[in-house]
Coordinates of C-alpha atoms in Angstrom, one line a residue:
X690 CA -67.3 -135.0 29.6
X691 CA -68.7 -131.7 31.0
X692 CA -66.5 -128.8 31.7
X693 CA -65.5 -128.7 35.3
X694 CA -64.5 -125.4 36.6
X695 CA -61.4 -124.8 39.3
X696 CA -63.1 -124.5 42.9
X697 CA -61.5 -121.9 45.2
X698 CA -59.6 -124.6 47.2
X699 CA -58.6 -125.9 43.6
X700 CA -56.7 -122.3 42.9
X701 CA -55.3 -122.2 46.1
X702 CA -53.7 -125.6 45.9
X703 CA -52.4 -124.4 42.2
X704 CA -51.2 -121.3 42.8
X705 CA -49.4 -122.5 45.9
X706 CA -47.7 -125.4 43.7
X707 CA -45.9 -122.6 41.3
X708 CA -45.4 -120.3 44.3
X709 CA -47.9 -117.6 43.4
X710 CA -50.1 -115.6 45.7
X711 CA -52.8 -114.8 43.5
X712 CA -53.4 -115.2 40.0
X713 CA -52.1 -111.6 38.9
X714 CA -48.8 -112.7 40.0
X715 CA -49.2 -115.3 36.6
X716 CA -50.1 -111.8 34.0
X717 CA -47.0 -110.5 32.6
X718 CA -48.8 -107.2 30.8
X719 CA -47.9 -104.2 33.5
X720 CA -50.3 -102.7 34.7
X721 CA -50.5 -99.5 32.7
X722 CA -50.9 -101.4 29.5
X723 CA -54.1 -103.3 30.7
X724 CA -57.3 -102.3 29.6
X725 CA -59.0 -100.2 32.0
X726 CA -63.5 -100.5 31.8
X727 CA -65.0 -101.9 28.5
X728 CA -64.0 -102.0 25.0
X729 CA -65.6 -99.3 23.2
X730 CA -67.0 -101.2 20.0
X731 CA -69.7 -100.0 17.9
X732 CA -73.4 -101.4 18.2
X733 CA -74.0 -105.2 17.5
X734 CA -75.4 -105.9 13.8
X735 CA -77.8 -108.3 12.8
X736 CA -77.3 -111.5 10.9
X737 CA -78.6 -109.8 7.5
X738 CA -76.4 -106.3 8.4
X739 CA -73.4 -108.2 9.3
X740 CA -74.2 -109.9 5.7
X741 CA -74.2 -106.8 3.9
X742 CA -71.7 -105.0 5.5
X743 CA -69.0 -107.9 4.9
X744 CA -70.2 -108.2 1.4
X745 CA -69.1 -104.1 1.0
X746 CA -66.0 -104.8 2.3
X747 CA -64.9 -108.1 -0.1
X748 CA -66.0 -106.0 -3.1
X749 CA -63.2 -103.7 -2.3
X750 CA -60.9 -107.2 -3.1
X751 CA -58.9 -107.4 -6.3
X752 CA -59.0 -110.7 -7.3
X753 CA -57.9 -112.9 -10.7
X754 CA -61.4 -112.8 -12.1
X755 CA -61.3 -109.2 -12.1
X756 CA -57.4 -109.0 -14.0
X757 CA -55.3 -110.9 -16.1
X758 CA -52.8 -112.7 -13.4
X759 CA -49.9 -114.2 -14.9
X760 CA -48.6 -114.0 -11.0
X761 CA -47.0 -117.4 -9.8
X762 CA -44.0 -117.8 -7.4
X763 CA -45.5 -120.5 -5.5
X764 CA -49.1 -119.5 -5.7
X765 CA -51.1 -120.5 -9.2
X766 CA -53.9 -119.9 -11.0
X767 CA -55.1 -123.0 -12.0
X768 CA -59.0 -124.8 -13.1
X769 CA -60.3 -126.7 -10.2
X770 CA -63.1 -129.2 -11.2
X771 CA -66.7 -129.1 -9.6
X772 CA -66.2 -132.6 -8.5
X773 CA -63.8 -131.5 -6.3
X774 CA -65.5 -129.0 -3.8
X775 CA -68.5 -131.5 -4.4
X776 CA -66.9 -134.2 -2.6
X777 CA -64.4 -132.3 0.2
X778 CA -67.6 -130.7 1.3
X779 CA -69.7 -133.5 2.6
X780 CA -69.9 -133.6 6.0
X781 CA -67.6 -137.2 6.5
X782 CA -65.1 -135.6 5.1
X783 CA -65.1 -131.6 6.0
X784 CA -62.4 -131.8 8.7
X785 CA -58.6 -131.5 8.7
X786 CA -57.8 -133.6 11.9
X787 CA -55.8 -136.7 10.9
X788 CA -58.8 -140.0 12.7
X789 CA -56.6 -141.7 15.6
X790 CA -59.6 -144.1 16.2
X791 CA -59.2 -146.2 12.9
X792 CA -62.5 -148.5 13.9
X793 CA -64.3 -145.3 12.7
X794 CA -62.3 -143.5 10.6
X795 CA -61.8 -145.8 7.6
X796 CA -63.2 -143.2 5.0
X797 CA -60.8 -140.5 6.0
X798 CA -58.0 -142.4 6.3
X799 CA -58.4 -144.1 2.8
X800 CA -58.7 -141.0 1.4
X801 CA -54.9 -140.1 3.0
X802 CA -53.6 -143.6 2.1
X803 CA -55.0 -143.0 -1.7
X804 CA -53.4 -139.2 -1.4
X805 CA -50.3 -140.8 -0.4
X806 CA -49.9 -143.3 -3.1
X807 CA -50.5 -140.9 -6.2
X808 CA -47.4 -138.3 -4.2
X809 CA -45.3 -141.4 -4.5
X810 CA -46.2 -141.7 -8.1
X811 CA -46.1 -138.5 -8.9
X812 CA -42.1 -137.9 -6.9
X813 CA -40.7 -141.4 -7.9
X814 CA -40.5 -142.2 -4.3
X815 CA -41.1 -145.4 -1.9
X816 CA -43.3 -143.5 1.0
X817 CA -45.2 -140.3 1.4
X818 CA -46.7 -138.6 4.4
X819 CA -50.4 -137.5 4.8
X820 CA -49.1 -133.7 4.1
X821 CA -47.3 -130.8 5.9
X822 CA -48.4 -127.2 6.2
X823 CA -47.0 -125.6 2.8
X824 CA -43.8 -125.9 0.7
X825 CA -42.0 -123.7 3.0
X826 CA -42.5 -126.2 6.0
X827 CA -41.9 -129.1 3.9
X828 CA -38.6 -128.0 2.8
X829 CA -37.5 -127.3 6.2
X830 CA -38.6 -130.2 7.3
X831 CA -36.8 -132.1 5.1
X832 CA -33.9 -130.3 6.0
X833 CA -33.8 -131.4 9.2
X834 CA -34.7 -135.2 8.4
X835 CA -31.6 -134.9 6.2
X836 CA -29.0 -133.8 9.5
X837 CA -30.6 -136.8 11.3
X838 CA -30.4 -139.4 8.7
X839 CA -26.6 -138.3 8.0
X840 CA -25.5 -137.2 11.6
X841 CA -24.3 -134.0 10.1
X842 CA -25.7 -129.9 10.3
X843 CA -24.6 -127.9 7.2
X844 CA -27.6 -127.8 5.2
X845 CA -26.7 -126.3 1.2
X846 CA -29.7 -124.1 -0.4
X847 CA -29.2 -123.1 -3.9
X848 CA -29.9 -119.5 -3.8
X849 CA -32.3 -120.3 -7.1
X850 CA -34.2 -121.7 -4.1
X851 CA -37.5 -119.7 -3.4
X852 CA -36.2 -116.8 -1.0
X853 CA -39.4 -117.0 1.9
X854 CA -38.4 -121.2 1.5
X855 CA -34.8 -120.0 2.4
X856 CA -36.2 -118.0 5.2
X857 CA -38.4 -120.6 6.7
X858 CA -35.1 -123.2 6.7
X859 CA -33.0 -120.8 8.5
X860 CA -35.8 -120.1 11.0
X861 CA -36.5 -123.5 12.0
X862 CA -32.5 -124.1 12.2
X863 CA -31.7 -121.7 14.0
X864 CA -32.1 -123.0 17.5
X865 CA -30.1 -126.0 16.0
X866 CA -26.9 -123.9 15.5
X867 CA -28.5 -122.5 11.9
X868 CA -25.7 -124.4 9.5
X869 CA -27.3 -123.0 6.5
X870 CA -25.4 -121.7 3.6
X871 CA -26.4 -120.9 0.2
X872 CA -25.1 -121.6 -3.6
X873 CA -25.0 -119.0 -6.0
X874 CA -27.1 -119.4 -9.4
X875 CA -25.6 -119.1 -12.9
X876 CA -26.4 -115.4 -13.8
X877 CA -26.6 -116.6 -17.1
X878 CA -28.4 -120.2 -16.7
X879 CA -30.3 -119.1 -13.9
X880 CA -29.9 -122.6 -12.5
X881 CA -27.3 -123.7 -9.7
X882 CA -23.3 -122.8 -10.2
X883 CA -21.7 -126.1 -11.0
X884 CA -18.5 -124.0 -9.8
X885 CA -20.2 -122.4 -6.6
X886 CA -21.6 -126.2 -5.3
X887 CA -18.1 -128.0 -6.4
X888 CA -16.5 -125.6 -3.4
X889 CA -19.6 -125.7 -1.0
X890 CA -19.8 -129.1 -0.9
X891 CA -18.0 -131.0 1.5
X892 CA -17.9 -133.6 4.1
X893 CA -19.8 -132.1 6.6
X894 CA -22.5 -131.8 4.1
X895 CA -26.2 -133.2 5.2
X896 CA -28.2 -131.9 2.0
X897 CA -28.5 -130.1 -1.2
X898 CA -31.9 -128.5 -1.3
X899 CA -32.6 -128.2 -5.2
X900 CA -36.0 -126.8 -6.8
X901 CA -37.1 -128.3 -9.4
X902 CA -37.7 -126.2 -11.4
X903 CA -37.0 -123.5 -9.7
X904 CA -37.6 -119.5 -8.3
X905 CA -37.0 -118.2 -11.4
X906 CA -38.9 -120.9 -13.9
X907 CA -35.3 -122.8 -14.9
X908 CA -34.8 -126.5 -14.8
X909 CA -32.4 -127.8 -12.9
X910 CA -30.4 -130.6 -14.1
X911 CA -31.5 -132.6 -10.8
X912 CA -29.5 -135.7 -12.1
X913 CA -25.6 -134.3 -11.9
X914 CA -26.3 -132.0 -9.0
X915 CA -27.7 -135.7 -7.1
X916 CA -24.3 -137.1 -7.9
X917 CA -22.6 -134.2 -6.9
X918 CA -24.2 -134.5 -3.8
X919 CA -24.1 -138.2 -3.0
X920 CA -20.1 -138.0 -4.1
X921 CA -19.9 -136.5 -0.6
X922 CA -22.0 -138.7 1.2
X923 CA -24.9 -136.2 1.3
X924 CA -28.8 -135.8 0.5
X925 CA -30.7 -134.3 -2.4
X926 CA -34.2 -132.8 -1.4
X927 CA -35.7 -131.9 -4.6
X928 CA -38.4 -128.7 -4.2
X929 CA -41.4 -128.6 -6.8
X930 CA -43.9 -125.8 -5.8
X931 CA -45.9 -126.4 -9.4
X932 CA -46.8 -129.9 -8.9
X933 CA -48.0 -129.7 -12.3
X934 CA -45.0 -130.0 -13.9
X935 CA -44.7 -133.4 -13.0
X936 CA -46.6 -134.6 -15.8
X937 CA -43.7 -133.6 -18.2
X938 CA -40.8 -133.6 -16.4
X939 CA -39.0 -136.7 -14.8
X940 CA -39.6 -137.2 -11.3
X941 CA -37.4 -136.4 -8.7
X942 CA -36.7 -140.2 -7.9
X943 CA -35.9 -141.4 -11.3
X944 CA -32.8 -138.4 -11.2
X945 CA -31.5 -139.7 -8.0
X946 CA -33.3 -137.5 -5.5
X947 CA -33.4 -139.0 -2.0
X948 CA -36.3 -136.5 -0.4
X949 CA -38.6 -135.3 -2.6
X950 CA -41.0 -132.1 -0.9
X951 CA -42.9 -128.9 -2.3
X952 CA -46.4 -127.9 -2.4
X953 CA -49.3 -129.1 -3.6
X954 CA -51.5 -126.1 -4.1
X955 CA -51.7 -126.7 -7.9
X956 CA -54.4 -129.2 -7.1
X957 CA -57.6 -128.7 -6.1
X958 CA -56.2 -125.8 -3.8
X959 CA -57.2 -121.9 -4.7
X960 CA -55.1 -119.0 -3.9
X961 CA -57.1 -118.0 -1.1
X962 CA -54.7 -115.0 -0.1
X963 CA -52.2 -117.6 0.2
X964 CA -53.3 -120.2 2.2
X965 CA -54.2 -123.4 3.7
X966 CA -51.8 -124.6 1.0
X967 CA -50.5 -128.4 0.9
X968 CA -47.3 -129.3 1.7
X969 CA -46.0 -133.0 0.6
X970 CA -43.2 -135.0 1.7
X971 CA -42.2 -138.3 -0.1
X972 CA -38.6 -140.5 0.3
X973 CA -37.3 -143.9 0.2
X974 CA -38.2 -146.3 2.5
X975 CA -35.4 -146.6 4.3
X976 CA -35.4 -143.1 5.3
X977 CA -39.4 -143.5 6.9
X978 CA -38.6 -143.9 10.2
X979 CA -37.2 -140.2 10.2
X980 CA -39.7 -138.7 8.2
X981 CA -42.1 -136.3 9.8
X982 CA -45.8 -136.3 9.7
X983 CA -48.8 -138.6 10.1
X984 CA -48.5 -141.9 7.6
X985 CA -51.2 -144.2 7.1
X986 CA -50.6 -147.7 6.1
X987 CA -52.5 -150.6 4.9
X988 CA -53.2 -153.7 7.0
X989 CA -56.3 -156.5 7.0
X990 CA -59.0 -155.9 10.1
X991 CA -60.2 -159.0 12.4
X992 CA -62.1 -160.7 9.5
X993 CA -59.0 -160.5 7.1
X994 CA -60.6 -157.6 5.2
X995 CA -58.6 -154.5 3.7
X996 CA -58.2 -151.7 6.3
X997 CA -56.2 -148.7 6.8
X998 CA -54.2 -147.5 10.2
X999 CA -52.1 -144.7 11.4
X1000 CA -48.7 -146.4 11.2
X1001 CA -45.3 -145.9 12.0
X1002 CA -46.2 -143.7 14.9
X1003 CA -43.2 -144.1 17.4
X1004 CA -42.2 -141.2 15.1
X1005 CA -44.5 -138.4 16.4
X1006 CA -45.5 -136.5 19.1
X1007 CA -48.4 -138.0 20.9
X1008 CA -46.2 -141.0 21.5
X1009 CA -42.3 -139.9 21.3
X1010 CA -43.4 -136.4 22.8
X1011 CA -40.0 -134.1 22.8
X1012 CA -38.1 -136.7 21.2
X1013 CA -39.9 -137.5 18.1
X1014 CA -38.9 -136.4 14.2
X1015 CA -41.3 -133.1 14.4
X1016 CA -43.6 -131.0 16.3
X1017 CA -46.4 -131.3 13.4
X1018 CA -49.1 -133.2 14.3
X1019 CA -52.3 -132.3 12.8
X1020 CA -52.0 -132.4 8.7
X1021 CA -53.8 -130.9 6.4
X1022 CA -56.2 -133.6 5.5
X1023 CA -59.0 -131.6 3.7
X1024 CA -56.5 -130.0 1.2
X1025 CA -54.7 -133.7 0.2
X1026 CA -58.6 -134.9 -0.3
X1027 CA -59.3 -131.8 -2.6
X1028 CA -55.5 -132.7 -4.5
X1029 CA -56.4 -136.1 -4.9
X1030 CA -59.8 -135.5 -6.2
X1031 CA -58.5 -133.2 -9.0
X1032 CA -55.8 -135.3 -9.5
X1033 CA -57.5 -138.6 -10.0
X1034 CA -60.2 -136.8 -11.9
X1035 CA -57.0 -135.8 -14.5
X1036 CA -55.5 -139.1 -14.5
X1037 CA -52.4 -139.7 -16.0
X1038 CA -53.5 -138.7 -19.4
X1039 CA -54.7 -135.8 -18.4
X1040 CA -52.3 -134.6 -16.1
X1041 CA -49.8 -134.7 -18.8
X1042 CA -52.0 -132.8 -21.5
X1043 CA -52.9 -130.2 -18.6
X1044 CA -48.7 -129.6 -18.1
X1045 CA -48.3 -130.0 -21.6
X1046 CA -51.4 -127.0 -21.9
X1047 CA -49.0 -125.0 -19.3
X1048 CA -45.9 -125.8 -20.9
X1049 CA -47.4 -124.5 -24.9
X1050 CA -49.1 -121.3 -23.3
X1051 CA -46.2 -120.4 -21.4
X1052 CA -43.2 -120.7 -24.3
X1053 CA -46.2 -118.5 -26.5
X1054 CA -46.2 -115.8 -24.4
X1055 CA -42.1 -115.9 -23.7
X1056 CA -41.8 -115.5 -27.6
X1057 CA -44.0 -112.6 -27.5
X1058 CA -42.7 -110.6 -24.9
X1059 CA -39.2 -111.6 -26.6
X1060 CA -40.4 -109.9 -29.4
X1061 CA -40.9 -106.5 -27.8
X1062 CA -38.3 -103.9 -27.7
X1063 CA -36.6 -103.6 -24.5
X1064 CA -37.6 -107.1 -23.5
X1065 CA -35.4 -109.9 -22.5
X1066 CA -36.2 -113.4 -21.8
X1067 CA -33.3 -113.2 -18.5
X1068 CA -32.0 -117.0 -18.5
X1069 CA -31.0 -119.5 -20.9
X1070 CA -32.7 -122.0 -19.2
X1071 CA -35.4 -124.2 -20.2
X1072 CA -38.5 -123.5 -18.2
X1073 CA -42.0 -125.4 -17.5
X1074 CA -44.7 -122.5 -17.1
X1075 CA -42.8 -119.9 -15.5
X1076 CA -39.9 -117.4 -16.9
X1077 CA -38.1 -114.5 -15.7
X1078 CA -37.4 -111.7 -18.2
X1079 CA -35.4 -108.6 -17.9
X1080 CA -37.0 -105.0 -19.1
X1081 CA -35.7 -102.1 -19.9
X1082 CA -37.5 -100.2 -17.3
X1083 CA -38.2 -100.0 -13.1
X1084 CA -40.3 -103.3 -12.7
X1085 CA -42.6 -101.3 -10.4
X1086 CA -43.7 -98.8 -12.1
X1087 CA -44.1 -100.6 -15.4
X1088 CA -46.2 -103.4 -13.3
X1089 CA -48.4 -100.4 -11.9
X1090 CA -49.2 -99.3 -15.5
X1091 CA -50.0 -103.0 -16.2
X1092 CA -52.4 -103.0 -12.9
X1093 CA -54.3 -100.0 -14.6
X1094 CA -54.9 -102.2 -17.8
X1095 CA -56.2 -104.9 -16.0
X1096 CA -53.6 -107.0 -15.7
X1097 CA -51.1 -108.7 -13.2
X1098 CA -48.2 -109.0 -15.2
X1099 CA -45.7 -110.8 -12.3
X1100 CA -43.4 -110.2 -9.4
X1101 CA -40.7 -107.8 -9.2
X1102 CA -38.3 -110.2 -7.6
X1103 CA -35.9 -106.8 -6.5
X1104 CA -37.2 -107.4 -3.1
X1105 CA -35.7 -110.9 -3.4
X1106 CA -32.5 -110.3 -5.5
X1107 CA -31.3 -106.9 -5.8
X1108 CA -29.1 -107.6 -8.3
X1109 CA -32.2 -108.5 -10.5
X1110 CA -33.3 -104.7 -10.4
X1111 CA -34.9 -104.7 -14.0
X1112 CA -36.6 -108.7 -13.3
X1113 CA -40.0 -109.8 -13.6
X1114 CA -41.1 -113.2 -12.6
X1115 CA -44.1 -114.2 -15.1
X1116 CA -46.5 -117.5 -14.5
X1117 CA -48.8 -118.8 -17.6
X1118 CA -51.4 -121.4 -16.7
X1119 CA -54.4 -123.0 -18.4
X1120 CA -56.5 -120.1 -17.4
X1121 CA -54.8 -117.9 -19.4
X1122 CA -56.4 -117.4 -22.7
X1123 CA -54.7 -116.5 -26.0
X1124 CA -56.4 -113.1 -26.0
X1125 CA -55.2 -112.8 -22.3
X1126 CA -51.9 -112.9 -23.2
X1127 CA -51.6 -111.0 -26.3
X1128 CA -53.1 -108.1 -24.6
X1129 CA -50.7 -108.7 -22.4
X1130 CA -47.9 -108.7 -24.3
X1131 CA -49.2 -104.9 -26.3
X1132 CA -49.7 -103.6 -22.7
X1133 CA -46.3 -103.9 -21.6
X1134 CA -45.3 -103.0 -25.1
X1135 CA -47.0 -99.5 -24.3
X1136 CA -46.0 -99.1 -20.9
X1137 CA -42.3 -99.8 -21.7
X1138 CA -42.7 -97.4 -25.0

C-alpha cells in the first residue's frame, strides 16, 4: 500500500484528540536548543571519493590480523569456514526477520528449526528458541523466566559471572524490584564459594545463574551447585559464552541444569567490534510455555507433507501484547543460520577435535607463561581455553608494551574486580599458532623483566 500523508483536516482532528494546538506543542527540545538555518556539512562526495575516503579511515583500525589476540571474555577469535558466508549470503536467506507467513517461508524457517535442534543437542535440553540478542540478553532473560516459573524474585549471580552479564540482569530487573544479589568466588578456585551459596540460598530463591565455565576460564562443578539449588526449590541457568567448549565438556542438562543460555558467537559469528552476536536459549519442555523468543515447530501441511510453523506463539508480543514472556520479537535469524552452517559443517567429530585443538593450545601456553618469573597461573581451577594469571607488574602498562610487539595479550579485568589489581584474562583459540604464542610468552617475559 502507498504512503498516505496526514491531510490538514487529518492534523486538526489529531491534535485536537491529545489536546494540542499545533504540533510544536508535541516537541519537547526548548527552543534554544533547536537548530536554527541548515546544518553546516562539508560538500557531498562522490560514489568513488566516499569509497576512498572510508577506506582511509578503516586503515586506521587495529584488528587481529594485524596482532597476536589472545583477547576473549566473551568475544573469540575463531576460523569461520567459506561455506558459511557462502550460504548466509544468498538472497533467500540474507534477512534477520523471523517469516510469520509460513506458506512462503519454509526455507527460513527450516533453517531455525535445524538451528534449534543442534542448541538442544549441544545444552542437553528438551526445547530451544530461534535466538536472542547476545549472552547478556539471554542471561537476563532467563532470569526472568526463572521468577515466573517459581513465583519468586531473588535472582543469585555468582560473582565469577561475566560482570557486563551481571549488569544487563540488574538493568532489566530493575523495574521489577531488582532482587539481585551476588555470590562471592573462591579466591583460590576461582569458581563459586560452596560457603558463600550455602548462606545465599534460601527459600525465596528463583535461580542460580552459573557460567560454565566461567569469567575467569574455571569450571564450575555445575552438578553440586544444581543440587544445591534444586535443594531449595530453585533454578540453575547455566551460562556458556564459548559455545565451543561443549564439545568437551558435559552439557549443561546432563549436570542437572534447568535453563541452559549464553552466546553463540563462536560459530560462524566474527568479532565485528562486538556485535550482532547470537544469543541462545534452550530448557526443558515443561518450562516452554515461559520461554521467550520466537520457536518454530514441526507439523505436516495439507497434503500430509513435512512443514515447519511459528509455534507456541500465545507467548509473544504480536499476540499476548503487554502480557506475554518478553518484549523480543525479531531474533537474530541470519547469525543462527551462519552457527549452524559452521556447526554442521564441524559435525560432532569435528567439533570435539576443534575444542580439543582449543583445550591443547590453551594449557601450552598456561605452562609457558607459568614458566616465567613473576608469572602466576591465578586459580586452581581447571580451565577450557581461557586462564587468568597474576603478574608481578600493573596489567596496563605491561599489556601496552605487549601492544607495541604486536600483540594483544588479554584483559586487565581491574576494571571488573579491583581486588584482581595484578589479573590478566588470556584466551587461546585455533588461530593461534605455536609461534604466536611463544613469542608471546618471551614478550611478556621482557616487558615484565
Amino acid at each position: 500500500m502507498p504512503y498516505i500523508p496526514h491531510t490538514e483536516k487529518d492534523r486538526v482532528r489529531l491534535l485536537k484528540a491529545v489536546g494540542a494546538g499545533n504540533i510544536d506543542d508535541l516537541i519537547a527540545v526548548p527552543e534554544n536548543a533547536r537548530l536554527k538555518g541548515e546544518l553546516k556539512l562539508p560538500k557531498g562526495l562522490t560514489e568513488q571519493e566516499l569509497t576512498r575516503a572510508l577506506k582511509e579511515k578503516a586503515a586506521r583500525n587495529s584488528t587481529v590480523e594485524d596482532y597476536s589476540s589472545f583477547l576473549g571474555a566473551g568475544a573469540y577469535n575463531h576460523y569461520i569456514p567459506a561455506v558459511v558466508d557462502s550460504i548466509i549470503s544468498r538472497s533467500e536467506f540474507y534477512t534477520s526477520y523471523t517469516p510469520y507467513q509460513p506458506e512462503i517461508s519454509q526455507g527460513t524457517l527450516q533453517a531455525i528449526f535445524e538451528y534449534q535442534t543442534i542448541v538442544c543437542q549441544l545444552t542437553g535440553m528438551d526445547v530451544a528458541n530461534a535466538s536472542l540478542y547476545d549472552g547478556a540478553s539471554a542471561v537476563a532473560e532467563a532470569a526472568l523466566m526463572a521468577r515466573r516459573i517459581t513465583g519468586r524474585d531473588k535472582v543469585l549471580l555468582s560473582a565469577a559471572l561475566h560482570p557486563e552479564y551481571r549488569e544487563t540482569v540488574r538493568s532489566y530487573l530493575h523495574g521489577a524490584g531488582n532482587h539481585v544479589s551476588e555470590v562471592m568466588y573462591c579466591t583460590e578456585a576461582g569458581v563459586t564459594l560452596p560457603a558463600a551459596l550455602d548462606s545465599a540460598l534460601d527459600s525465596d530463591t528463583a535461580c542460580l545463574v552459573i557460567q560454565y565455565p566461567n569469567f575467569f576460564g574455571s569450571i564450575e562443578d555445575l552438578k553440586s551447585l544444581a543440587e544445591k539449588a534444586h535443594a531449595q526449590g530453585a533454578l540453575l541457568v547455566a551460562v556458556t559464552n564459548e559455545a565451543v567448549s561443549f564439545g568437551l565438556l558435559a552439557s549443561p542438562g546432563s549436570l542437572g541444569a534447568d535453563i541452559a543460555v549464553g552466546d553463540n558467537q563462536s560459530f560462524g559469528n566474527t568479532l565485528s567490534y562486538g556485535g550482532p552476536y547470537l544469543g541462545f536459549m534452550a530448557t526443558k519442555t515443561k518450562f516452554i510455555r515461559q520461554m521467550p523468543g520466537r520457536i518454530v515447530g514441526e507439523t505436516v501441511d495439507i497434503d500430509g507433507k513435512r512443514a515447519f510453523c511459528l509455534t507456541f506463539s500465545t507467548r509473544e508480543q504480536h499476540i499476548r501484547r503487554e502480557r506475554a514472556t518478553s518484549n523480543i520479537c525479531t531474533n537474530h535469524g541470519l547469525c543462527a543460520l551462519a552457527a549452524s552452517v559452521h556447526m554442521v559443517s564441524l559435525g560432532e567429530a569435528g567439533l570435539r577435535r576443534l575444542a580439543l585443538l582449543n583445550l591443547s593450545k590453551a594449557e601450552y601456553l598456561k605452562k609457558a607463561l607459568a614458566n616465567i618469573s613473576g608469572v602466576e597461573v591465578a586459580f586452581s581451577s581447571p580451565t577450557f581455553n581461557e586462564f587468568t594469571i597474576k603478574i608481578s607488574k600493573d596489567p596496563e602498562g605491561v599489556l601496552k608494551g605487549l601492544l607495541k610487539k604486536k600483540v594483544m595479550g588479554g584483559l586487565n579485568i581491574k576494571r571488573f574486580y579491583p581486588a584482581l589489581d595484578k589479573h590478566i584474562l588470556v584466551a587461546v583459540t585455533e588461530m593461534n599458532t605455536k609461534d604466536e604464542m611463544d613469542s608471546f610468552a618471551e614478550a611478556l617475559s621482557k616487558v615484565l623483566g
